[in-house]
PDB file of C-alpha atoms and ligand atoms in Angstrom:
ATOM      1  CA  UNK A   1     100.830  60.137  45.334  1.00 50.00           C
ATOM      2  CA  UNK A   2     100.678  61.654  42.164  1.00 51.00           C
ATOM      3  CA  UNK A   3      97.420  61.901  40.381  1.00 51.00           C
ATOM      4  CA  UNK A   4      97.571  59.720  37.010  1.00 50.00           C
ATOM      5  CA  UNK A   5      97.155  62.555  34.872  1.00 48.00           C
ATOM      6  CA  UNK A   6     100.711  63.902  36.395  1.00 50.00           C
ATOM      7  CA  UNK A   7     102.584  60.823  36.060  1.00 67.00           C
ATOM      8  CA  UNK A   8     101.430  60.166  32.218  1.00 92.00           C
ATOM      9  CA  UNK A   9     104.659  59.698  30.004  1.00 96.00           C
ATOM     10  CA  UNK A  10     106.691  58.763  33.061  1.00 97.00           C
ATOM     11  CA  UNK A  11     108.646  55.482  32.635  1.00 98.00           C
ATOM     12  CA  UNK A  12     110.025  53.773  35.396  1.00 98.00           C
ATOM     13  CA  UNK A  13     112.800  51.208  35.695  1.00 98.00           C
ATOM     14  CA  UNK A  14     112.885  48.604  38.573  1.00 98.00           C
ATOM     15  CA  UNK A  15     116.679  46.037  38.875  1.00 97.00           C
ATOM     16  CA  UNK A  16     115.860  45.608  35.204  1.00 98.00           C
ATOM     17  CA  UNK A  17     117.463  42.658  33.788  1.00 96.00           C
ATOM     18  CA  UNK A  18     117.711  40.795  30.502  1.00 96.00           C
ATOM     19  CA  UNK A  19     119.070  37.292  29.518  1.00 96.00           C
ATOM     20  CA  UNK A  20     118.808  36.278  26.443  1.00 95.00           C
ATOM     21  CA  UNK A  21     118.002  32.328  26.014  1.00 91.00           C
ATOM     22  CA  UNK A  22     117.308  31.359  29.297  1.00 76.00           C
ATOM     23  CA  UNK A  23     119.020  32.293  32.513  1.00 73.00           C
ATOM     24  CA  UNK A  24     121.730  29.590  32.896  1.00 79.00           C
ATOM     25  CA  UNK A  25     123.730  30.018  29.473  1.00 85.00           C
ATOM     26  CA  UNK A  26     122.328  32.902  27.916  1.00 92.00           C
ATOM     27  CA  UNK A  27     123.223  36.097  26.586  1.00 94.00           C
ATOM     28  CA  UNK A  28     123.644  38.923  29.335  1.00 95.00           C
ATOM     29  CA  UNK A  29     122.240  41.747  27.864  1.00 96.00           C
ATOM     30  CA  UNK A  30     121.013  44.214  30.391  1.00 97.00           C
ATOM     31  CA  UNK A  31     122.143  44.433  34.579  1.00 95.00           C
ATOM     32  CA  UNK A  32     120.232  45.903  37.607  1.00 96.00           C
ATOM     33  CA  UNK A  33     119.040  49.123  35.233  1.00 97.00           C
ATOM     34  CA  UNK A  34     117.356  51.271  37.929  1.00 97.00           C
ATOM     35  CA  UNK A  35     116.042  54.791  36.195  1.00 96.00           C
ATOM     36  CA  UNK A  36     112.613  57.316  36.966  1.00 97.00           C
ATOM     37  CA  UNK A  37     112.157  59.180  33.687  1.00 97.00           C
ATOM     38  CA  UNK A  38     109.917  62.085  34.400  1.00 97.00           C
ATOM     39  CA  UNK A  39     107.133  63.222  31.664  1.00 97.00           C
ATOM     40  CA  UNK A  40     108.866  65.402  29.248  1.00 97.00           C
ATOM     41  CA  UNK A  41     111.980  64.487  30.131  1.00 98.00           C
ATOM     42  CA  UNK A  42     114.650  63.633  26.943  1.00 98.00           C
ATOM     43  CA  UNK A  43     116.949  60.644  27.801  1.00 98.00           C
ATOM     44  CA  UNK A  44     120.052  60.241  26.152  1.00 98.00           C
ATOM     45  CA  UNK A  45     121.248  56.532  26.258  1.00 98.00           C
ATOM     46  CA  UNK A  46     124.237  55.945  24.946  1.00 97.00           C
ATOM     47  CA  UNK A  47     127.179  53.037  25.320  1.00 94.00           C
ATOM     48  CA  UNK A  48     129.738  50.869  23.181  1.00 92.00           C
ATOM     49  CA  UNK A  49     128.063  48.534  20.450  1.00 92.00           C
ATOM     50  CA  UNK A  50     126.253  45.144  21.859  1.00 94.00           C
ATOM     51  CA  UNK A  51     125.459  46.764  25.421  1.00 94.00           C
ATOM     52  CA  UNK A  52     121.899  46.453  25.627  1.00 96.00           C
ATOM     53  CA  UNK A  53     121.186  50.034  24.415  1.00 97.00           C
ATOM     54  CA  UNK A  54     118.494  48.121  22.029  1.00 97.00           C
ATOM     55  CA  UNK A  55     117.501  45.560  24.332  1.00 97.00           C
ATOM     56  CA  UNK A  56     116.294  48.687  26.637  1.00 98.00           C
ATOM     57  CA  UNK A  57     114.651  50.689  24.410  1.00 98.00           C
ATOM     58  CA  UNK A  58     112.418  46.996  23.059  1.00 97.00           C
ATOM     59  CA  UNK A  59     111.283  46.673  26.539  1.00 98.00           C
ATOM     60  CA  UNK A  60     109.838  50.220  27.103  1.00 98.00           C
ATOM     61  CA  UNK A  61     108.134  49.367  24.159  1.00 98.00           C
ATOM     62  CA  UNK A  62     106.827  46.256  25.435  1.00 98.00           C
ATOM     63  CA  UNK A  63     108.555  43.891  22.169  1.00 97.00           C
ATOM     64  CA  UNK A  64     110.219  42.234  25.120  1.00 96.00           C
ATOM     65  CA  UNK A  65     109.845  41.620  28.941  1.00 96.00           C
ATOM     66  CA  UNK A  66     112.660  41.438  31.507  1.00 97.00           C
ATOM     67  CA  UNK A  67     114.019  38.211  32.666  1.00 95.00           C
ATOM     68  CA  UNK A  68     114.247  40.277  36.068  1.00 96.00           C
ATOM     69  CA  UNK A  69     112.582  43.338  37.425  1.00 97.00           C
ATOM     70  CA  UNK A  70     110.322  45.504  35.858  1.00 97.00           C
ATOM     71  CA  UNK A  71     109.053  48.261  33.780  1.00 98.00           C
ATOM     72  CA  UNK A  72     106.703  51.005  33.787  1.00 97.00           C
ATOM     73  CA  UNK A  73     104.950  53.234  32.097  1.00 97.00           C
ATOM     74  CA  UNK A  74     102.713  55.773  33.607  1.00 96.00           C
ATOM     75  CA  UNK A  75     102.371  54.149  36.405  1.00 94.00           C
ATOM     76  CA  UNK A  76     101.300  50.652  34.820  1.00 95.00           C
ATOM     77  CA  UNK A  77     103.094  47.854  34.476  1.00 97.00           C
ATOM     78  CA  UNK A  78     104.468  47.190  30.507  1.00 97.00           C
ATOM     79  CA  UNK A  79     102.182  44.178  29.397  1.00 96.00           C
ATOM     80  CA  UNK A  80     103.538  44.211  25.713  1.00 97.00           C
ATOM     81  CA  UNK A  81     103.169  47.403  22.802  1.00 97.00           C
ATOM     82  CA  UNK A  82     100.604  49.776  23.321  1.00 94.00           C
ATOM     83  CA  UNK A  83      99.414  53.666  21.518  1.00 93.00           C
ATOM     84  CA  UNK A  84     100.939  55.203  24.317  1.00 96.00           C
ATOM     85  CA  UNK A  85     104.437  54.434  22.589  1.00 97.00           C
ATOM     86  CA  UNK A  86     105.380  55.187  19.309  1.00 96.00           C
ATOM     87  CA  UNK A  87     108.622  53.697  18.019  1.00 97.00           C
ATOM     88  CA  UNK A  88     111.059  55.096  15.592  1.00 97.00           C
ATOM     89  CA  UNK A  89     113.863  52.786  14.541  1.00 94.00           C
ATOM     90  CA  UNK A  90     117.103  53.635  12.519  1.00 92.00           C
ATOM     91  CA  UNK A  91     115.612  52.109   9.161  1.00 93.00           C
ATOM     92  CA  UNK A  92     112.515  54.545   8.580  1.00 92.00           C
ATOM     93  CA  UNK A  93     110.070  50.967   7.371  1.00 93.00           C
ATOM     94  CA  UNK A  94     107.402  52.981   5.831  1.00 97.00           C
ATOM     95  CA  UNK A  95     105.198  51.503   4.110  1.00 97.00           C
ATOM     96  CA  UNK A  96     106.002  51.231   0.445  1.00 97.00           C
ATOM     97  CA  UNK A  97     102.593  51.083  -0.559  1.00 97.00           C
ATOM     98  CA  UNK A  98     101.581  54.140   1.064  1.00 97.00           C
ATOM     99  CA  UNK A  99     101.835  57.769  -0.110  1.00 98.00           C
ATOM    100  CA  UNK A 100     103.611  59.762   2.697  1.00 98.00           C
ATOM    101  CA  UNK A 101      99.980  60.721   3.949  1.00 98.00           C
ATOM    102  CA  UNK A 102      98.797  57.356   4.073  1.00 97.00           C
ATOM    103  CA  UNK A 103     102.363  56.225   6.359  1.00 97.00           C
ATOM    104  CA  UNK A 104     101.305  59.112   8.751  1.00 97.00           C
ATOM    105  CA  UNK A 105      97.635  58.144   8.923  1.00 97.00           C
ATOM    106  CA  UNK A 106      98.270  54.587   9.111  1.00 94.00           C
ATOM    107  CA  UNK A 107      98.232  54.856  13.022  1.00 86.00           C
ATOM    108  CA  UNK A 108      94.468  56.495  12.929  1.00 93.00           C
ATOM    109  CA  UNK A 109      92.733  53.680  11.269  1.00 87.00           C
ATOM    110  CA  UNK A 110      89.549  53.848  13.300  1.00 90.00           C
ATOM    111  CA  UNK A 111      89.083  57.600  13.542  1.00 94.00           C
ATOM    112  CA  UNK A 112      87.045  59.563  10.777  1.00 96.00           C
ATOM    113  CA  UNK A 113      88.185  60.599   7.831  1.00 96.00           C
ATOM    114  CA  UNK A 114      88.188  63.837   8.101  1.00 97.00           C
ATOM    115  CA  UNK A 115      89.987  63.231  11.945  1.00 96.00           C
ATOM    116  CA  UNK A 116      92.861  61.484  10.220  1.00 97.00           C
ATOM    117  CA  UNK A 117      93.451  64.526   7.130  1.00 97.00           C
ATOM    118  CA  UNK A 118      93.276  67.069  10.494  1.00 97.00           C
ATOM    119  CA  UNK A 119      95.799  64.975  12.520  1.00 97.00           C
ATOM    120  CA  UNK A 120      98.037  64.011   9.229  1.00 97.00           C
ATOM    121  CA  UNK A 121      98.118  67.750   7.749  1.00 98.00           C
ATOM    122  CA  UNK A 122      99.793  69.157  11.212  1.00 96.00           C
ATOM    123  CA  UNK A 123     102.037  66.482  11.528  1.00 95.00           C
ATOM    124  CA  UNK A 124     103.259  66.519   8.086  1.00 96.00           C
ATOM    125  CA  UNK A 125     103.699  70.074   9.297  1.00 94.00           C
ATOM    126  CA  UNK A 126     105.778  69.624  11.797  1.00 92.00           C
ATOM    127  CA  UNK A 127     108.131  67.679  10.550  1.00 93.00           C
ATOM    128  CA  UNK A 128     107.977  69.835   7.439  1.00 94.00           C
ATOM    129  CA  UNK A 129     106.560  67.426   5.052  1.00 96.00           C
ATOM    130  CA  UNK A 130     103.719  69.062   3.769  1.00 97.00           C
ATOM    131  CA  UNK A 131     104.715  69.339   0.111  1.00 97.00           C
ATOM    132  CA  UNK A 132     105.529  65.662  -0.017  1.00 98.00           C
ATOM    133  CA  UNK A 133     102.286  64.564   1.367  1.00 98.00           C
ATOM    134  CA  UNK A 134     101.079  62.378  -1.904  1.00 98.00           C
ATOM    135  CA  UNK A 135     104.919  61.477  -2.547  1.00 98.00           C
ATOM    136  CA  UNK A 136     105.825  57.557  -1.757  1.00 98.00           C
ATOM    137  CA  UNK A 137     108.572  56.560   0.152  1.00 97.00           C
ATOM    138  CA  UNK A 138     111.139  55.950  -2.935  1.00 96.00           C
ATOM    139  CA  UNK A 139     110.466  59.477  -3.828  1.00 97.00           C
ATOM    140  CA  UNK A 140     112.446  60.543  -0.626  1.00 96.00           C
ATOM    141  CA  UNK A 141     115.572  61.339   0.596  1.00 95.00           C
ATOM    142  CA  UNK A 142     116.694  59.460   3.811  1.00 95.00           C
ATOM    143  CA  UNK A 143     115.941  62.476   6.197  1.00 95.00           C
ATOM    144  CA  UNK A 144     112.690  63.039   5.038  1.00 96.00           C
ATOM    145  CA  UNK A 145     112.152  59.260   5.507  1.00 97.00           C
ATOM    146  CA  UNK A 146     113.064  59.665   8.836  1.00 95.00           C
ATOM    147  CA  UNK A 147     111.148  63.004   8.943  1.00 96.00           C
ATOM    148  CA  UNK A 148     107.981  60.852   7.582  1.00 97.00           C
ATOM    149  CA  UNK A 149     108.653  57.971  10.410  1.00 97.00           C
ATOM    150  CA  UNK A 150     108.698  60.712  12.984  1.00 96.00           C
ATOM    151  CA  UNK A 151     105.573  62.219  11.874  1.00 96.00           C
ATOM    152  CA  UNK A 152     103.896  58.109  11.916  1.00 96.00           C
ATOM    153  CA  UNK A 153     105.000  57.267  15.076  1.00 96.00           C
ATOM    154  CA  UNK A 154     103.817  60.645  16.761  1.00 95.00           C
ATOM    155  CA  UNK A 155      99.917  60.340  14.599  1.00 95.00           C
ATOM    156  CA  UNK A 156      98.653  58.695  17.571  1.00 93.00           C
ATOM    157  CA  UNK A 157      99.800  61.358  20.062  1.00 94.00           C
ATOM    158  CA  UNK A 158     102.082  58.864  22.353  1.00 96.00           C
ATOM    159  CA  UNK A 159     102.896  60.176  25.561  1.00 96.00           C
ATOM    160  CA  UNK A 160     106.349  58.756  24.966  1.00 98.00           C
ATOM    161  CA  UNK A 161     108.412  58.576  21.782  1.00 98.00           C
ATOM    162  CA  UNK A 162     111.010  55.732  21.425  1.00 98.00           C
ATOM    163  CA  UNK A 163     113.788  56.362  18.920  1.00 98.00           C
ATOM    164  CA  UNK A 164     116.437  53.640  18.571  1.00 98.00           C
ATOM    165  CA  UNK A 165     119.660  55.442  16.661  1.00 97.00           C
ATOM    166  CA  UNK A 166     117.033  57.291  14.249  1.00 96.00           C
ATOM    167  CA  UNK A 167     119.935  59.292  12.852  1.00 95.00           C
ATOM    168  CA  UNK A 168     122.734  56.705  12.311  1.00 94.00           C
ATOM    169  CA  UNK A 169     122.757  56.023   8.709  1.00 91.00           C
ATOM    170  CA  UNK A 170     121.994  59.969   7.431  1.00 92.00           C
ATOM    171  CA  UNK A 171     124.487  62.055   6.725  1.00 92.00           C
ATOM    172  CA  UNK A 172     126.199  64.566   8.797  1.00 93.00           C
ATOM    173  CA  UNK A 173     124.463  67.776   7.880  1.00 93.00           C
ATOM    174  CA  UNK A 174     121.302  66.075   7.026  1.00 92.00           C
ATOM    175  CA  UNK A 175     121.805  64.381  11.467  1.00 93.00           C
ATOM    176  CA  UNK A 176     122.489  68.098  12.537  1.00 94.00           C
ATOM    177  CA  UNK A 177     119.215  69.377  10.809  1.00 92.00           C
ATOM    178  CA  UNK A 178     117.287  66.519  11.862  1.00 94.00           C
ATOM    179  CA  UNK A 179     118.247  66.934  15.400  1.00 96.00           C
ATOM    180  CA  UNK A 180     117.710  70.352  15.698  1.00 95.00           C
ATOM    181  CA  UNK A 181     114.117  69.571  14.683  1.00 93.00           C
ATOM    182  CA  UNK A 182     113.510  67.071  16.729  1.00 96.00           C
ATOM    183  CA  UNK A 183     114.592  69.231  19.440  1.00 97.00           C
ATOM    184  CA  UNK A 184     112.067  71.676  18.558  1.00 95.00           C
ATOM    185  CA  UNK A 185     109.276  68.714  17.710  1.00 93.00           C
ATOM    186  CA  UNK A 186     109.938  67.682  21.835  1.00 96.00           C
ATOM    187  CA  UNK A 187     110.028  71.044  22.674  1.00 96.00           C
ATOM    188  CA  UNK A 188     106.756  71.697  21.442  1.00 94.00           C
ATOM    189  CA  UNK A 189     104.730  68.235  21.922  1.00 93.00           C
ATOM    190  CA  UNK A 190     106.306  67.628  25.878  1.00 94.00           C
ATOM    191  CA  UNK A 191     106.771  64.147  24.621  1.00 97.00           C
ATOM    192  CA  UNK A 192     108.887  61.778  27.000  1.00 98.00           C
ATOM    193  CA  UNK A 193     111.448  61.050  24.548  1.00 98.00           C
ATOM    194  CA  UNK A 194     114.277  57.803  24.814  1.00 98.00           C
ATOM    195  CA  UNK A 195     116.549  58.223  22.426  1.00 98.00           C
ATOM    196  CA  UNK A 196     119.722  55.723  21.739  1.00 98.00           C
ATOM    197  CA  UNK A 197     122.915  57.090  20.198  1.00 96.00           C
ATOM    198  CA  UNK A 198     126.368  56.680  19.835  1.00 90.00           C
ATOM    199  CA  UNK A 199     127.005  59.822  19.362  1.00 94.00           C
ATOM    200  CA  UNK A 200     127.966  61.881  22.624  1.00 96.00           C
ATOM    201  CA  UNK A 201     127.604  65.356  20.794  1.00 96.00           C
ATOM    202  CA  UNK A 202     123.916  64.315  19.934  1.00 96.00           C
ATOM    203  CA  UNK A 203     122.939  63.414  23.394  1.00 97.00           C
ATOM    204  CA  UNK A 204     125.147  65.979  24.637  1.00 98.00           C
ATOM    205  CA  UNK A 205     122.718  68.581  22.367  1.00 98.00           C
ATOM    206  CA  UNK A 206     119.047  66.607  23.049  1.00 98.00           C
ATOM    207  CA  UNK A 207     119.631  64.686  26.243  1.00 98.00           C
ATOM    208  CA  UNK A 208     118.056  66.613  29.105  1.00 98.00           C
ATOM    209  CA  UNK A 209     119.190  62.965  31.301  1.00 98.00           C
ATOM    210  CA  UNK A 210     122.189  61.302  30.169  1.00 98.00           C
ATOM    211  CA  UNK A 211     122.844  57.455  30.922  1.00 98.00           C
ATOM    212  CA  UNK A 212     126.004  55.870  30.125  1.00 98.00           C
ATOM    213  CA  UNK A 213     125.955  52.283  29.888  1.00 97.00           C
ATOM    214  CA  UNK A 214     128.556  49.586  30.289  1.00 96.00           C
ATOM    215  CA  UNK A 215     129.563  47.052  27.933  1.00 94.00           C
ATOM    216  CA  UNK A 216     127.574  44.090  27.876  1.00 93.00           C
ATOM    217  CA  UNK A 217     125.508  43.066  30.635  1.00 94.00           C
ATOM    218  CA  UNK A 218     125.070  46.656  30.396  1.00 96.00           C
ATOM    219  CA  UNK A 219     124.579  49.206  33.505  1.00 96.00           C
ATOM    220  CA  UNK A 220     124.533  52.190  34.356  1.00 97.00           C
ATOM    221  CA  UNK A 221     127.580  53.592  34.557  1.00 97.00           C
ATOM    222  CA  UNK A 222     126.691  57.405  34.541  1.00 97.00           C
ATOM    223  CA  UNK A 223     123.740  59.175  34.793  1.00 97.00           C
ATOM    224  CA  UNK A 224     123.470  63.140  34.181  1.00 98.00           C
ATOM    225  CA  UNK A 225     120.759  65.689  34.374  1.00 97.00           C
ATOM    226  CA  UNK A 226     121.573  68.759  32.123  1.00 97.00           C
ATOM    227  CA  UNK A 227     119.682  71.606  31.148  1.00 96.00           C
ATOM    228  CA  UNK A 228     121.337  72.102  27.833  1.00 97.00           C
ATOM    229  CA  UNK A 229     118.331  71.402  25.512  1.00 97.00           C
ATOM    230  CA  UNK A 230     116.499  74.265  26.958  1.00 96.00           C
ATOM    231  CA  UNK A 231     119.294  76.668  26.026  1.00 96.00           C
ATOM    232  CA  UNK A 232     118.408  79.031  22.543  1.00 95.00           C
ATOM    233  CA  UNK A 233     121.895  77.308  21.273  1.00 95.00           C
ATOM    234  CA  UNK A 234     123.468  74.207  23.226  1.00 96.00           C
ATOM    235  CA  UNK A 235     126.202  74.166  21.494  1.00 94.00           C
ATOM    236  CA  UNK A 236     127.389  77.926  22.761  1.00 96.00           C
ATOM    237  CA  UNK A 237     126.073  76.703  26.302  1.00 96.00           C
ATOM    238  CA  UNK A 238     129.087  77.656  28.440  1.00 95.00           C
ATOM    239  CA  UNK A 239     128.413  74.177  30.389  1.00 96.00           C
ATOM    240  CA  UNK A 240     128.687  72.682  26.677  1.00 97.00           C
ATOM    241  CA  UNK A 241     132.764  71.546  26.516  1.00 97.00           C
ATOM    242  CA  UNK A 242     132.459  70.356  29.944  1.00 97.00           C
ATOM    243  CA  UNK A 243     129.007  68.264  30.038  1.00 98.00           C
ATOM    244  CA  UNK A 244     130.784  67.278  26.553  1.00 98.00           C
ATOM    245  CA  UNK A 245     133.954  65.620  28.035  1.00 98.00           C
ATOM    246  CA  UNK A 246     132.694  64.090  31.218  1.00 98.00           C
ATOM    247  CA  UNK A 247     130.166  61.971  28.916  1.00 97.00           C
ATOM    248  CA  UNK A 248     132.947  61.270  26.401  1.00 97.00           C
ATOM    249  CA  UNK A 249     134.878  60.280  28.990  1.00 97.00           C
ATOM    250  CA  UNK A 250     132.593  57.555  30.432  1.00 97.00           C
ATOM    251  CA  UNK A 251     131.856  56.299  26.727  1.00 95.00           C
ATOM    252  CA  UNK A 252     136.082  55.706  26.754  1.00 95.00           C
ATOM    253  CA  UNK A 253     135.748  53.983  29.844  1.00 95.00           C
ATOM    254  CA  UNK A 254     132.919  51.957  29.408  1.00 92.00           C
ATOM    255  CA  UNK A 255     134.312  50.631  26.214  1.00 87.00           C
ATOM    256  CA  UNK A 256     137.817  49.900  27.045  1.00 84.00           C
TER     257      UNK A 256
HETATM  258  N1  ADP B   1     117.329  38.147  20.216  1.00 63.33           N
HETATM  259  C1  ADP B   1     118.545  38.000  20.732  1.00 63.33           C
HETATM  260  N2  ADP B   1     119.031  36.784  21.083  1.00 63.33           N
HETATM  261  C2  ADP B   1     120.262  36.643  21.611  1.00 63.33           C
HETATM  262  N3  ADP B   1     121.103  37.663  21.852  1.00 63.33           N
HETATM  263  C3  ADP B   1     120.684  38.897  21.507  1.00 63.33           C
HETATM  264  C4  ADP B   1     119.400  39.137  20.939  1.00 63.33           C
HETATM  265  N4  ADP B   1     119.272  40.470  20.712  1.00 63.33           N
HETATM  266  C5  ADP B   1     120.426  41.014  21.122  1.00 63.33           C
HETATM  267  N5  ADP B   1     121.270  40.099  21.606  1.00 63.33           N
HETATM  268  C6  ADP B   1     122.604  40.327  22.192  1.00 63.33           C
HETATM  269  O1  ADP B   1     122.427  41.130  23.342  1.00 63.33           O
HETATM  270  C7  ADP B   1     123.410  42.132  23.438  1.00 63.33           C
HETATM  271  C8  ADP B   1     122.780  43.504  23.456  1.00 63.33           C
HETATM  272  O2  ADP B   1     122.174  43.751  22.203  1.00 63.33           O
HETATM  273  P1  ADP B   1     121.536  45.162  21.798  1.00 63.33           P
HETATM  274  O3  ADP B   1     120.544  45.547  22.824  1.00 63.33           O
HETATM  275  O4  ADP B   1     121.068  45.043  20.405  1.00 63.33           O
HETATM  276  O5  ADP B   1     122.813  46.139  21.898  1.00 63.33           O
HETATM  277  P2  ADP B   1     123.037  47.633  21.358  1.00 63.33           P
HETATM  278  O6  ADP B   1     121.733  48.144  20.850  1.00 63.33           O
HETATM  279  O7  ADP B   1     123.567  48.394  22.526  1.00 63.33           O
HETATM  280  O8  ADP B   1     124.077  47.552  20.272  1.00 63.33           O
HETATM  281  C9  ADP B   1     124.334  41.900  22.252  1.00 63.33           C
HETATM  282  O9  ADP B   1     125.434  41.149  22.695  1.00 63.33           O
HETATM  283  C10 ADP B   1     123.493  41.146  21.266  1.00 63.33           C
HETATM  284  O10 ADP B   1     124.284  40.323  20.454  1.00 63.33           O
HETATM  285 MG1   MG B   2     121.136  48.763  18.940  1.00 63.33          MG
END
């Protein structure tokens, strides 16, 4: 057995299932999804529109609980949302109200004062925010939006980060920066990160696991390990065109 300090961040999937309004009638959404996601692992999940991609990602966080089967994280069963997740959605939903700072600290109520400015100066950091600290969200630009959600749901140091499409609606050099820092973000927290995409060059470039899913009741139609995110440049990764294709080629296929 692992010791519990060696499984924290794991997630583990078990014939995961999900109807939606009731079992007879209902809406398929998610079929016999078996997955172990180790602790610092990256997962890719990516599929056609409507497959569950969403549906997945709400029950690791807990929003949700599976009609059949069952989830895990760190070893425990998922009882509903918890500070061990943080959640990033494709909408940043700051708070309005708040100055940058006060969306990043927002997670720390509880903690001193002083605790929070510590914890929301090197986050802010790391997502290179720090000159936009006292700006409010209007004041932004979509990426550093997203930068700003980033930096919010990481504040209370989550063992695993849960992005749903973070980088949909940004544009396409403002995606390519962001993903390059994020890449660097995981590299340097060892968050377990999910992240859904449709894009097979972005979780061809992040994904260190790769699932595929089906259309709707989605499974698992492909499931790759690559080492790609480690690489100085994934893109000039010799393994890149081919990793590339075989994924884009199961996205075809599982949308036809
Ligand atoms: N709350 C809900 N009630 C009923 N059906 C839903 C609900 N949420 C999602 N669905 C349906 O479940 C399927 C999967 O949805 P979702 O997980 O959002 O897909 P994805 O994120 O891959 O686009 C879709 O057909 C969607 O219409
Ligand atoms: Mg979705």
């Amino acid at each position: 057995m692992p010791s519990p300090a060696e499984k924290s961040g794991a997630v583990t999937l078990r014939g995961v299932s999900l109807v939606y309004g009731g079992r007879r009638d209902g809406v398929r959404a998610l079929a016999d999804i078996d997955a172990d996601l180790a602790p610092g692992s990256f997962t890719a999940i990516v599929g056609p529109s409507g497959c569950g991609k969403s549906t997945l990602l709400r029950l690791v966080a807990g929003f949700s609980q599976p009609t059949e089967g069952k989830v895990a994280v760190s070893g425990s069963d998922v009882a509903g949302p918890g500070p061990d997740r943080g959640v990033v959605f494709q909408q940043p939903r700051l708070f309005p109200w708040l100055t940058v700072r006060g969306n990043v600290e927002f997670g720390l109520r509880g903690r001193s004062r002083a605790d929070r400015r510590a914890r929301s100066t090197e986050l802010l950091e790391l997502v290179g925010l720090s000159d936009a600290a006292q700006r409010r969200p209007y004041e932004l630009s979509g990426g550093m939006q997203q930068r700003a959600a980033i930096a919010r749901a990481l504040a209370p140091d989550p063992a695993i980060l849960l992005m749903d499409e973070p980088f949909a609606a940004l544009d396409a050099l403002t995606r390519e920066r962001l993903q390059e820092e994020l890449r660097r973000i995981w590299q340097a927290t060892g968050k377990t990160v999910l992240f859904v995409t449709h894009s097979v060059d972005e979780a061809v470039y992040l994904g260190t696991r790769i699932l595929v899913l089906s259309r709707r009741p989605g499974r698992v139609v492909l499931d790759e390990s690559s080492d790609l995110p480690h690489a100085p440049d994934p893109h000039l990764h010799p393994d890149h065109p081919v990793l590339r294709e075989k994924i884009a080629a199961a996205v075809r296929a599982a949308a036809a």
